[in-house]
Each structure stands twice: as structure tokens, then as C-alpha cells.
mmCIF file of N, CA and C in Angstrom:
data_model
loop_
_atom_site.group_PDB
_atom_site.id
_atom_site.type_symbol
_atom_site.label_atom_id
_atom_site.label_comp_id
_atom_site.label_asym_id
_atom_site.label_seq_id
_atom_site.Cartn_x
_atom_site.Cartn_y
_atom_site.Cartn_z
ATOM 1 N N MET F 1 0.919 -1.158 0.267
ATOM 2 C CA MET F 1 0.097 -0.044 -0.117
ATOM 3 C C MET F 1 0.775 1.179 -0.147
ATOM 4 N N VAL F 2 0.472 2.403 -0.863
ATOM 5 C CA VAL F 2 1.192 3.369 -1.181
ATOM 6 C C VAL F 2 0.278 4.596 -0.883
ATOM 7 N N SER F 3 0.451 5.676 -0.050
ATOM 8 C CA SER F 3 -0.096 6.863 -0.637
ATOM 9 C C SER F 3 0.675 8.131 -0.319
ATOM 10 N N LEU F 4 0.792 8.809 -1.421
ATOM 11 C CA LEU F 4 1.772 10.122 -1.574
ATOM 12 C C LEU F 4 0.537 11.293 -1.691
ATOM 13 N N VAL F 5 0.619 11.881 -0.454
ATOM 14 C CA VAL F 5 0.369 13.546 -0.358
ATOM 15 C C VAL F 5 1.137 14.479 -1.219
ATOM 16 N N LEU F 6 0.458 15.008 -1.936
ATOM 17 C CA LEU F 6 0.923 16.223 -2.644
ATOM 18 C C LEU F 6 0.895 17.962 -1.877
ATOM 19 N N ASP F 7 -0.265 18.026 -0.930
ATOM 20 C CA ASP F 7 -0.044 19.082 -0.347
ATOM 21 C C ASP F 7 -0.977 18.794 1.159
ATOM 22 N N ASP F 8 -0.445 19.199 2.098
ATOM 23 C CA ASP F 8 -0.925 19.178 3.528
ATOM 24 C C ASP F 8 -0.773 20.400 4.178
ATOM 25 N N PRO F 9 -1.842 21.011 4.162
ATOM 26 C CA PRO F 9 -1.801 22.565 4.968
ATOM 27 C C PRO F 9 -1.814 22.415 6.343
ATOM 28 N N GLN F 10 -2.061 21.139 7.068
ATOM 29 C CA GLN F 10 -1.798 20.953 8.517
ATOM 30 C C GLN F 10 -0.423 21.013 8.821
ATOM 31 N N ASP F 11 0.626 20.299 7.579
ATOM 32 C CA ASP F 11 1.838 20.276 7.947
ATOM 33 C C ASP F 11 2.814 20.485 6.498
ATOM 34 N N PRO F 12 2.847 21.544 6.350
ATOM 35 C CA PRO F 12 3.337 21.978 4.959
ATOM 36 C C PRO F 12 4.758 21.461 4.858
ATOM 37 N N GLY F 13 5.603 21.269 6.146
ATOM 38 C CA GLY F 13 6.922 20.978 6.129
ATOM 39 C C GLY F 13 7.099 19.511 5.484
ATOM 40 N N LEU F 14 6.092 18.877 5.498
ATOM 41 C CA LEU F 14 6.173 17.547 5.093
ATOM 42 C C LEU F 14 5.588 17.393 3.444
ATOM 43 N N ALA F 15 4.772 18.135 3.288
ATOM 44 C CA ALA F 15 4.255 18.210 1.713
ATOM 45 C C ALA F 15 3.717 19.464 1.409
ATOM 46 N N SER F 16 4.169 20.244 0.104
ATOM 47 C CA SER F 16 3.623 21.532 -0.289
ATOM 48 C C SER F 16 3.743 21.532 -1.621
ATOM 49 N N LEU F 17 2.580 21.763 -2.280
ATOM 50 C CA LEU F 17 2.780 22.002 -3.967
ATOM 51 C C LEU F 17 3.608 23.207 -4.017
ATOM 52 N N ALA F 18 3.496 24.479 -3.222
ATOM 53 C CA ALA F 18 4.244 25.658 -3.272
ATOM 54 C C ALA F 18 5.886 25.379 -3.208
ATOM 55 N N ASP F 19 5.980 24.355 -2.485
ATOM 56 C CA ASP F 19 7.523 24.009 -2.368
ATOM 57 C C ASP F 19 7.972 22.922 -3.165
ATOM 58 N N SER F 20 7.314 22.461 -3.941
ATOM 59 C CA SER F 20 7.466 21.375 -4.873
ATOM 60 C C SER F 20 7.899 19.915 -4.269
ATOM 61 N N LYS F 21 7.195 19.908 -2.829
ATOM 62 C CA LYS F 21 7.593 18.727 -1.965
ATOM 63 C C LYS F 21 6.285 17.840 -2.087
ATOM 64 N N ALA F 22 6.296 16.733 -1.615
ATOM 65 C CA ALA F 22 5.324 15.655 -1.602
ATOM 66 C C ALA F 22 5.843 14.499 -0.521
ATOM 67 N N CYS F 23 4.827 14.223 0.402
ATOM 68 C CA CYS F 23 5.000 13.320 1.506
ATOM 69 C C CYS F 23 4.392 11.741 1.056
ATOM 70 N N ILE F 24 5.424 10.806 1.514
ATOM 71 C CA ILE F 24 4.667 9.601 1.212
ATOM 72 C C ILE F 24 4.274 9.252 2.844
ATOM 73 N N SER F 25 2.958 9.230 2.780
ATOM 74 C CA SER F 25 2.126 8.860 3.792
ATOM 75 C C SER F 25 2.235 7.548 4.453
ATOM 76 N N LYS F 26 1.780 6.708 3.588
ATOM 77 C CA LYS F 26 1.863 5.443 3.792
ATOM 78 C C LYS F 26 2.588 4.165 2.780
ATOM 79 N N LEU F 27 3.643 3.587 3.256
ATOM 80 C CA LEU F 27 4.054 2.591 2.567
ATOM 81 C C LEU F 27 4.213 1.531 3.238
ATOM 82 N N PHE F 28 3.993 0.419 2.951
ATOM 83 C CA PHE F 28 3.600 -0.847 3.547
ATOM 84 C C PHE F 28 3.899 -2.172 2.784
ATOM 85 N N VAL F 29 5.145 -2.922 3.257
ATOM 86 C CA VAL F 29 5.402 -4.173 2.562
ATOM 87 C C VAL F 29 5.006 -5.298 3.503
ATOM 88 N N ARG F 30 4.463 -6.220 3.397
ATOM 89 C CA ARG F 30 4.081 -7.307 4.265
ATOM 90 C C ARG F 30 5.087 -7.877 4.774
ATOM 91 N N GLN F 31 5.388 -8.641 5.777
ATOM 92 C CA GLN F 31 6.699 -8.899 6.559
ATOM 93 C C GLN F 31 7.272 -10.184 5.475
ATOM 94 N N GLN F 32 6.131 -11.016 5.068
ATOM 95 C CA GLN F 32 6.972 -12.111 4.308
ATOM 96 C C GLN F 32 7.300 -11.682 3.010
ATOM 97 N N TYR F 33 7.131 -10.548 2.502
ATOM 98 C CA TYR F 33 7.978 -10.073 1.163
ATOM 99 C C TYR F 33 8.714 -9.082 1.545
ATOM 100 N N GLN F 34 9.443 -8.663 2.594
ATOM 101 C CA GLN F 34 10.364 -7.849 3.163
ATOM 102 C C GLN F 34 11.842 -8.594 2.710
ATOM 103 N N GLY F 35 12.901 -7.526 2.261
ATOM 104 C CA GLY F 35 13.991 -8.078 2.081
ATOM 105 C C GLY F 35 13.894 -8.619 0.659
ATOM 106 N N MET F 36 13.250 -8.398 -0.151
ATOM 107 C CA MET F 36 13.116 -9.155 -1.312
ATOM 108 C C MET F 36 13.010 -8.082 -2.698
ATOM 109 N N GLY F 37 13.249 -6.582 -2.447
ATOM 110 C CA GLY F 37 13.369 -5.740 -3.186
ATOM 111 C C GLY F 37 12.100 -5.095 -3.510
ATOM 112 N N TYR F 38 11.043 -5.227 -2.722
ATOM 113 C CA TYR F 38 9.852 -4.674 -3.180
ATOM 114 C C TYR F 38 9.812 -3.105 -2.687
ATOM 115 N N GLY F 39 10.235 -3.012 -1.309
ATOM 116 C CA GLY F 39 10.120 -1.736 -1.050
ATOM 117 C C GLY F 39 10.901 -0.848 -1.846
ATOM 118 N N ARG F 40 12.092 -1.191 -2.247
ATOM 119 C CA ARG F 40 13.183 -0.424 -3.272
ATOM 120 C C ARG F 40 12.323 -0.129 -4.553
ATOM 121 N N ALA F 41 11.812 -0.956 -4.990
ATOM 122 C CA ALA F 41 11.124 -0.982 -6.420
ATOM 123 C C ALA F 41 9.957 -0.179 -6.198
ATOM 124 N N ILE F 42 9.090 -0.033 -4.748
ATOM 125 C CA ILE F 42 8.278 1.187 -4.702
ATOM 126 C C ILE F 42 9.084 2.240 -4.604
ATOM 127 N N MET F 43 9.667 2.657 -3.941
ATOM 128 C CA MET F 43 10.513 3.745 -3.793
ATOM 129 C C MET F 43 11.000 4.554 -5.157
ATOM 130 N N ASP F 44 11.610 3.262 -6.083
ATOM 131 C CA ASP F 44 11.882 3.727 -7.344
ATOM 132 C C ASP F 44 10.839 4.701 -7.946
ATOM 133 N N ALA F 45 9.662 3.837 -7.988
ATOM 134 C CA ALA F 45 8.379 4.425 -8.588
ATOM 135 C C ALA F 45 7.934 5.611 -8.111
ATOM 136 N N ILE F 46 7.849 5.784 -7.003
ATOM 137 C CA ILE F 46 7.552 6.783 -6.354
ATOM 138 C C ILE F 46 8.166 8.211 -6.443
ATOM 139 N N GLU F 47 9.812 7.722 -6.551
ATOM 140 C CA GLU F 47 10.483 8.837 -6.683
ATOM 141 C C GLU F 47 10.643 9.118 -8.065
ATOM 142 N N ASP F 48 10.521 8.476 -8.809
ATOM 143 C CA ASP F 48 10.367 8.676 -10.462
ATOM 144 C C ASP F 48 9.278 9.283 -10.786
ATOM 145 N N THR F 49 8.074 8.957 -10.232
ATOM 146 C CA THR F 49 6.820 9.639 -10.810
ATOM 147 C C THR F 49 6.900 11.453 -10.269
ATOM 148 N N ALA F 50 7.499 11.169 -8.789
ATOM 149 C CA ALA F 50 7.457 12.759 -8.473
ATOM 150 C C ALA F 50 8.512 13.392 -9.068
ATOM 151 N N ARG F 51 9.440 13.015 -9.751
ATOM 152 C CA ARG F 51 10.455 13.829 -10.404
ATOM 153 C C ARG F 51 10.084 14.225 -11.738
ATOM 154 N N LYS F 52 9.460 13.192 -12.425
ATOM 155 C CA LYS F 52 9.174 13.252 -13.852
ATOM 156 C C LYS F 52 7.867 13.632 -14.216
ATOM 157 N N GLU F 53 6.859 13.144 -13.388
ATOM 158 C CA GLU F 53 5.314 13.729 -13.804
ATOM 159 C C GLU F 53 5.225 14.702 -12.971
ATOM 160 N N CYS F 54 5.155 14.726 -11.457
ATOM 161 C CA CYS F 54 4.750 15.872 -10.967
ATOM 162 C C CYS F 54 5.684 16.902 -10.773
ATOM 163 N N ALA F 55 6.517 16.939 -11.327
ATOM 164 C CA ALA F 55 7.967 17.961 -11.281
ATOM 165 C C ALA F 55 8.312 18.289 -9.820
ATOM 166 N N LEU F 56 8.164 17.496 -9.091
ATOM 167 C CA LEU F 56 8.470 17.833 -7.782
ATOM 168 C C LEU F 56 10.034 17.718 -7.494
ATOM 169 N N ARG F 57 10.551 18.595 -6.486
ATOM 170 C CA ARG F 57 12.046 18.539 -6.004
ATOM 171 C C ARG F 57 12.092 17.693 -4.707
ATOM 172 N N MET F 58 11.413 17.591 -4.127
ATOM 173 C CA MET F 58 11.704 16.884 -2.590
ATOM 174 C C MET F 58 10.345 15.784 -2.143
ATOM 175 N N VAL F 59 10.857 14.743 -1.583
ATOM 176 C CA VAL F 59 9.933 13.744 -1.217
ATOM 177 C C VAL F 59 10.297 13.469 0.317
ATOM 178 N N SER F 60 9.060 13.717 1.044
ATOM 179 C CA SER F 60 9.639 13.353 2.535
ATOM 180 C C SER F 60 8.606 12.176 3.096
ATOM 181 N N LEU F 61 8.893 11.924 4.406
ATOM 182 C CA LEU F 61 8.051 10.808 5.044
ATOM 183 C C LEU F 61 8.632 10.632 6.499
ATOM 184 N N SER F 62 7.806 10.039 7.185
ATOM 185 C CA SER F 62 7.984 9.630 8.656
ATOM 186 C C SER F 62 7.977 8.305 8.838
ATOM 187 N N THR F 63 8.786 7.812 9.793
ATOM 188 C CA THR F 63 8.682 6.142 9.965
ATOM 189 C C THR F 63 8.853 5.959 11.327
ATOM 190 N N ALA F 64 8.878 4.901 11.953
ATOM 191 C CA ALA F 64 9.611 4.492 13.184
ATOM 192 C C ALA F 64 10.957 4.939 13.429
ATOM 193 N N ASN F 65 11.422 5.460 14.390
ATOM 194 C CA ASN F 65 12.653 5.702 15.054
ATOM 195 C C ASN F 65 13.310 4.599 15.648
ATOM 196 N N ASN F 66 13.753 3.747 15.002
ATOM 197 C CA ASN F 66 14.373 2.595 15.773
ATOM 198 C C ASN F 66 15.500 2.020 14.826
ATOM 199 N N GLU F 67 16.377 1.792 15.192
ATOM 200 C CA GLU F 67 17.725 1.346 14.210
ATOM 201 C C GLU F 67 17.258 -0.319 13.638
ATOM 202 N N LYS F 68 16.301 -0.872 14.426
ATOM 203 C CA LYS F 68 15.979 -2.185 13.963
ATOM 204 C C LYS F 68 15.123 -2.144 12.888
ATOM 205 N N ASN F 69 14.679 -0.865 12.598
ATOM 206 C CA ASN F 69 13.534 -0.498 11.569
ATOM 207 C C ASN F 69 14.293 -0.686 10.137
ATOM 208 N N ALA F 70 13.976 -2.000 9.464
ATOM 209 C CA ALA F 70 14.516 -2.107 8.221
ATOM 210 C C ALA F 70 14.303 -0.966 7.139
ATOM 211 N N ALA F 71 13.172 -0.630 7.364
ATOM 212 C CA ALA F 71 12.878 0.472 6.315
ATOM 213 C C ALA F 71 13.542 1.619 6.473
ATOM 214 N N LEU F 72 13.991 2.174 7.919
ATOM 215 C CA LEU F 72 14.783 3.518 7.981
ATOM 216 C C LEU F 72 15.855 3.324 7.661
ATOM 217 N N ALA F 73 16.472 2.044 7.568
ATOM 218 C CA ALA F 73 18.024 1.668 6.975
ATOM 219 C C ALA F 73 17.881 2.095 5.334
ATOM 220 N N MET F 74 16.676 1.272 4.789
ATOM 221 C CA MET F 74 16.662 1.224 3.238
ATOM 222 C C MET F 74 16.488 2.893 2.934
ATOM 223 N N TYR F 75 15.765 3.924 3.464
ATOM 224 C CA TYR F 75 15.411 5.391 3.269
ATOM 225 C C TYR F 75 16.741 6.218 3.510
ATOM 226 N N ARG F 76 17.613 5.815 4.277
ATOM 227 C CA ARG F 76 18.876 6.358 4.587
ATOM 228 C C ARG F 76 19.893 5.840 3.580
ATOM 229 N N ARG F 77 19.921 4.705 3.193
ATOM 230 C CA ARG F 77 20.681 4.307 2.043
ATOM 231 C C ARG F 77 20.233 5.043 0.836
ATOM 232 N N ARG F 78 18.982 5.244 0.499
ATOM 233 C CA ARG F 78 18.387 5.834 -0.701
ATOM 234 C C ARG F 78 19.018 7.550 -0.645
ATOM 235 N N GLY F 79 19.608 8.183 0.475
ATOM 236 C CA GLY F 79 19.767 9.405 0.716
ATOM 237 C C GLY F 79 18.746 10.447 1.284
ATOM 238 N N TYR F 80 17.669 9.783 1.963
ATOM 239 C CA TYR F 80 16.704 10.551 2.904
ATOM 240 C C TYR F 80 17.664 10.808 4.026
ATOM 241 N N GLU F 81 17.276 12.027 4.539
ATOM 242 C CA GLU F 81 18.142 12.683 5.608
ATOM 243 C C GLU F 81 16.974 13.410 6.903
ATOM 244 N N GLU F 82 17.309 13.320 7.738
ATOM 245 C CA GLU F 82 16.616 13.653 8.855
ATOM 246 C C GLU F 82 16.351 15.364 8.912
ATOM 247 N N PHE F 83 15.043 15.803 8.954
ATOM 248 C CA PHE F 83 15.013 17.046 8.912
ATOM 249 C C PHE F 83 14.281 18.070 9.969
ATOM 250 N N ARG F 84 13.768 17.059 10.916
ATOM 251 C CA ARG F 84 13.325 17.539 12.095
ATOM 252 C C ARG F 84 13.463 16.526 13.149
ATOM 253 N N PRO F 85 13.422 17.086 14.553
ATOM 254 C CA PRO F 85 13.595 16.377 15.460
ATOM 255 C C PRO F 85 12.962 15.059 15.787
ATOM 256 N N SER F 86 13.118 13.913 16.393
ATOM 257 C CA SER F 86 12.119 12.678 16.689
ATOM 258 C C SER F 86 11.266 13.263 17.330
ATOM 259 N N ARG F 87 10.160 12.563 17.277
ATOM 260 C CA ARG F 87 9.038 12.867 18.498
ATOM 261 C C ARG F 87 8.454 11.847 18.726
ATOM 262 N N ALA F 88 7.719 11.925 20.106
ATOM 263 C CA ALA F 88 6.708 10.920 20.623
ATOM 264 C C ALA F 88 5.737 10.762 19.923
ATOM 265 N N VAL F 89 5.306 9.474 19.819
ATOM 266 C CA VAL F 89 3.687 8.885 19.048
ATOM 267 C C VAL F 89 3.498 7.812 19.647
ATOM 268 N N SER F 90 2.203 7.523 19.409
ATOM 269 C CA SER F 90 1.300 6.368 20.585
ATOM 270 C C SER F 90 1.656 5.005 19.618
ATOM 271 N N TRP F 91 1.757 4.991 18.454
ATOM 272 C CA TRP F 91 2.180 3.665 17.785
ATOM 273 C C TRP F 91 3.370 3.024 17.959
ATOM 274 N N HIS F 92 4.518 3.910 18.223
ATOM 275 C CA HIS F 92 5.985 3.378 18.236
ATOM 276 C C HIS F 92 6.529 3.974 19.532
ATOM 277 N N SER F 93 6.971 2.857 20.497
ATOM 278 C CA SER F 93 7.793 3.241 21.801
ATOM 279 C C SER F 93 9.186 4.180 21.231
ATOM 280 N N GLY F 94 9.710 4.195 20.030
ATOM 281 C CA GLY F 94 10.468 4.670 19.802
ATOM 282 C C GLY F 94 10.732 6.088 19.099
ATOM 283 N N GLY F 95 9.504 6.483 19.149
ATOM 284 C CA GLY F 95 8.956 7.399 18.248
ATOM 285 C C GLY F 95 9.070 7.395 16.747
ATOM 286 N N GLU F 96 8.852 8.676 16.314
ATOM 287 C CA GLU F 96 8.617 9.114 14.614
ATOM 288 C C GLU F 96 9.984 9.878 14.213
ATOM 289 N N ILE F 97 10.136 9.514 13.233
ATOM 290 C CA ILE F 97 11.384 10.455 12.698
ATOM 291 C C ILE F 97 10.892 10.947 11.185
ATOM 292 N N SER F 98 11.071 12.136 10.905
ATOM 293 C CA SER F 98 10.929 12.606 9.836
ATOM 294 C C SER F 98 11.779 12.626 8.879
ATOM 295 N N LEU F 99 11.921 12.340 7.680
ATOM 296 C CA LEU F 99 13.242 12.476 6.655
ATOM 297 C C LEU F 99 12.676 13.107 5.252
ATOM 298 N N ILE F 100 13.692 13.539 4.571
ATOM 299 C CA ILE F 100 13.374 14.190 3.296
ATOM 300 C C ILE F 100 14.541 14.189 2.477
ATOM 301 N N LYS F 101 14.261 13.755 1.109
ATOM 302 C CA LYS F 101 15.271 13.755 0.062
ATOM 303 C C LYS F 101 15.128 14.682 -1.021
ATOM 304 N N ASN F 102 16.210 14.827 -1.281
ATOM 305 C CA ASN F 102 16.248 16.002 -2.763
ATOM 306 C C ASN F 102 16.382 15.296 -3.930
ATOM 307 N N LEU F 103 15.249 15.513 -4.492
ATOM 308 C CA LEU F 103 15.186 14.533 -6.021
ATOM 309 C C LEU F 103 16.107 15.382 -6.951
ATOM 310 N N GLU F 104 16.490 16.482 -6.991
ATOM 311 C CA GLU F 104 17.279 17.063 -8.097
ATOM 312 C C GLU F 104 19.209 16.730 -7.984
ATOM 313 N N VAL F 105 19.209 15.757 -7.067
ATOM 314 C CA VAL F 105 20.626 15.311 -7.179
ATOM 315 C C VAL F 105 21.016 14.439 -8.247
#
């Protein structure tokens, strides 16, 4: 499942058409399919679509702030960097981290 937010008036730091920035709000690969390249393929498609078809310059996302989080490691390998401090959330004891990637590189 993937959801891409193009404009978020409640949090323009994550998604704003004026700033050419979209936010991946939901990305989920079932556990039995993790480690098989599906997440990487989905991210490739999202980034290519954002860059080529939507003319966006940046993509942001939030994920669990946990070094055991394989998705967090993948995002960092892809060039996503932390752009705001980790914050507490009810759905994960380690909190949530917000990452962003410049697509113009």
C-alpha cells in the first residue's frame, strides 16, 4: 500500500505544492515479502513519478525511529536525511522520525 500526499495544509513541512514537496504518508510491504526488493522498487517508482510526472523537487516521509527498522535503513541508504527532531507517537515506543530527500541530485 502506498499513499502520496501532494499538499498538506496542516503540515506544509511534509508536503507543499508551493515548495514542490510531496510526502509518502503510507508505505507498507508485508513481512513475508520484506527483503525481496519490493520496497526498493516501490520507492524507485514513487521518486521517478514525483520527479518526472509531478515536477517535484523533494519527497518526505515519517517512520518509526528504531535502528532495527529495516525501512529506516533503506531510506537512509537512498539518501533520505532527518529534517526535524524525532517526536513521541502513540504507535511506536521509539518515536517517529521525519526524513526528506532532494530529488534534484
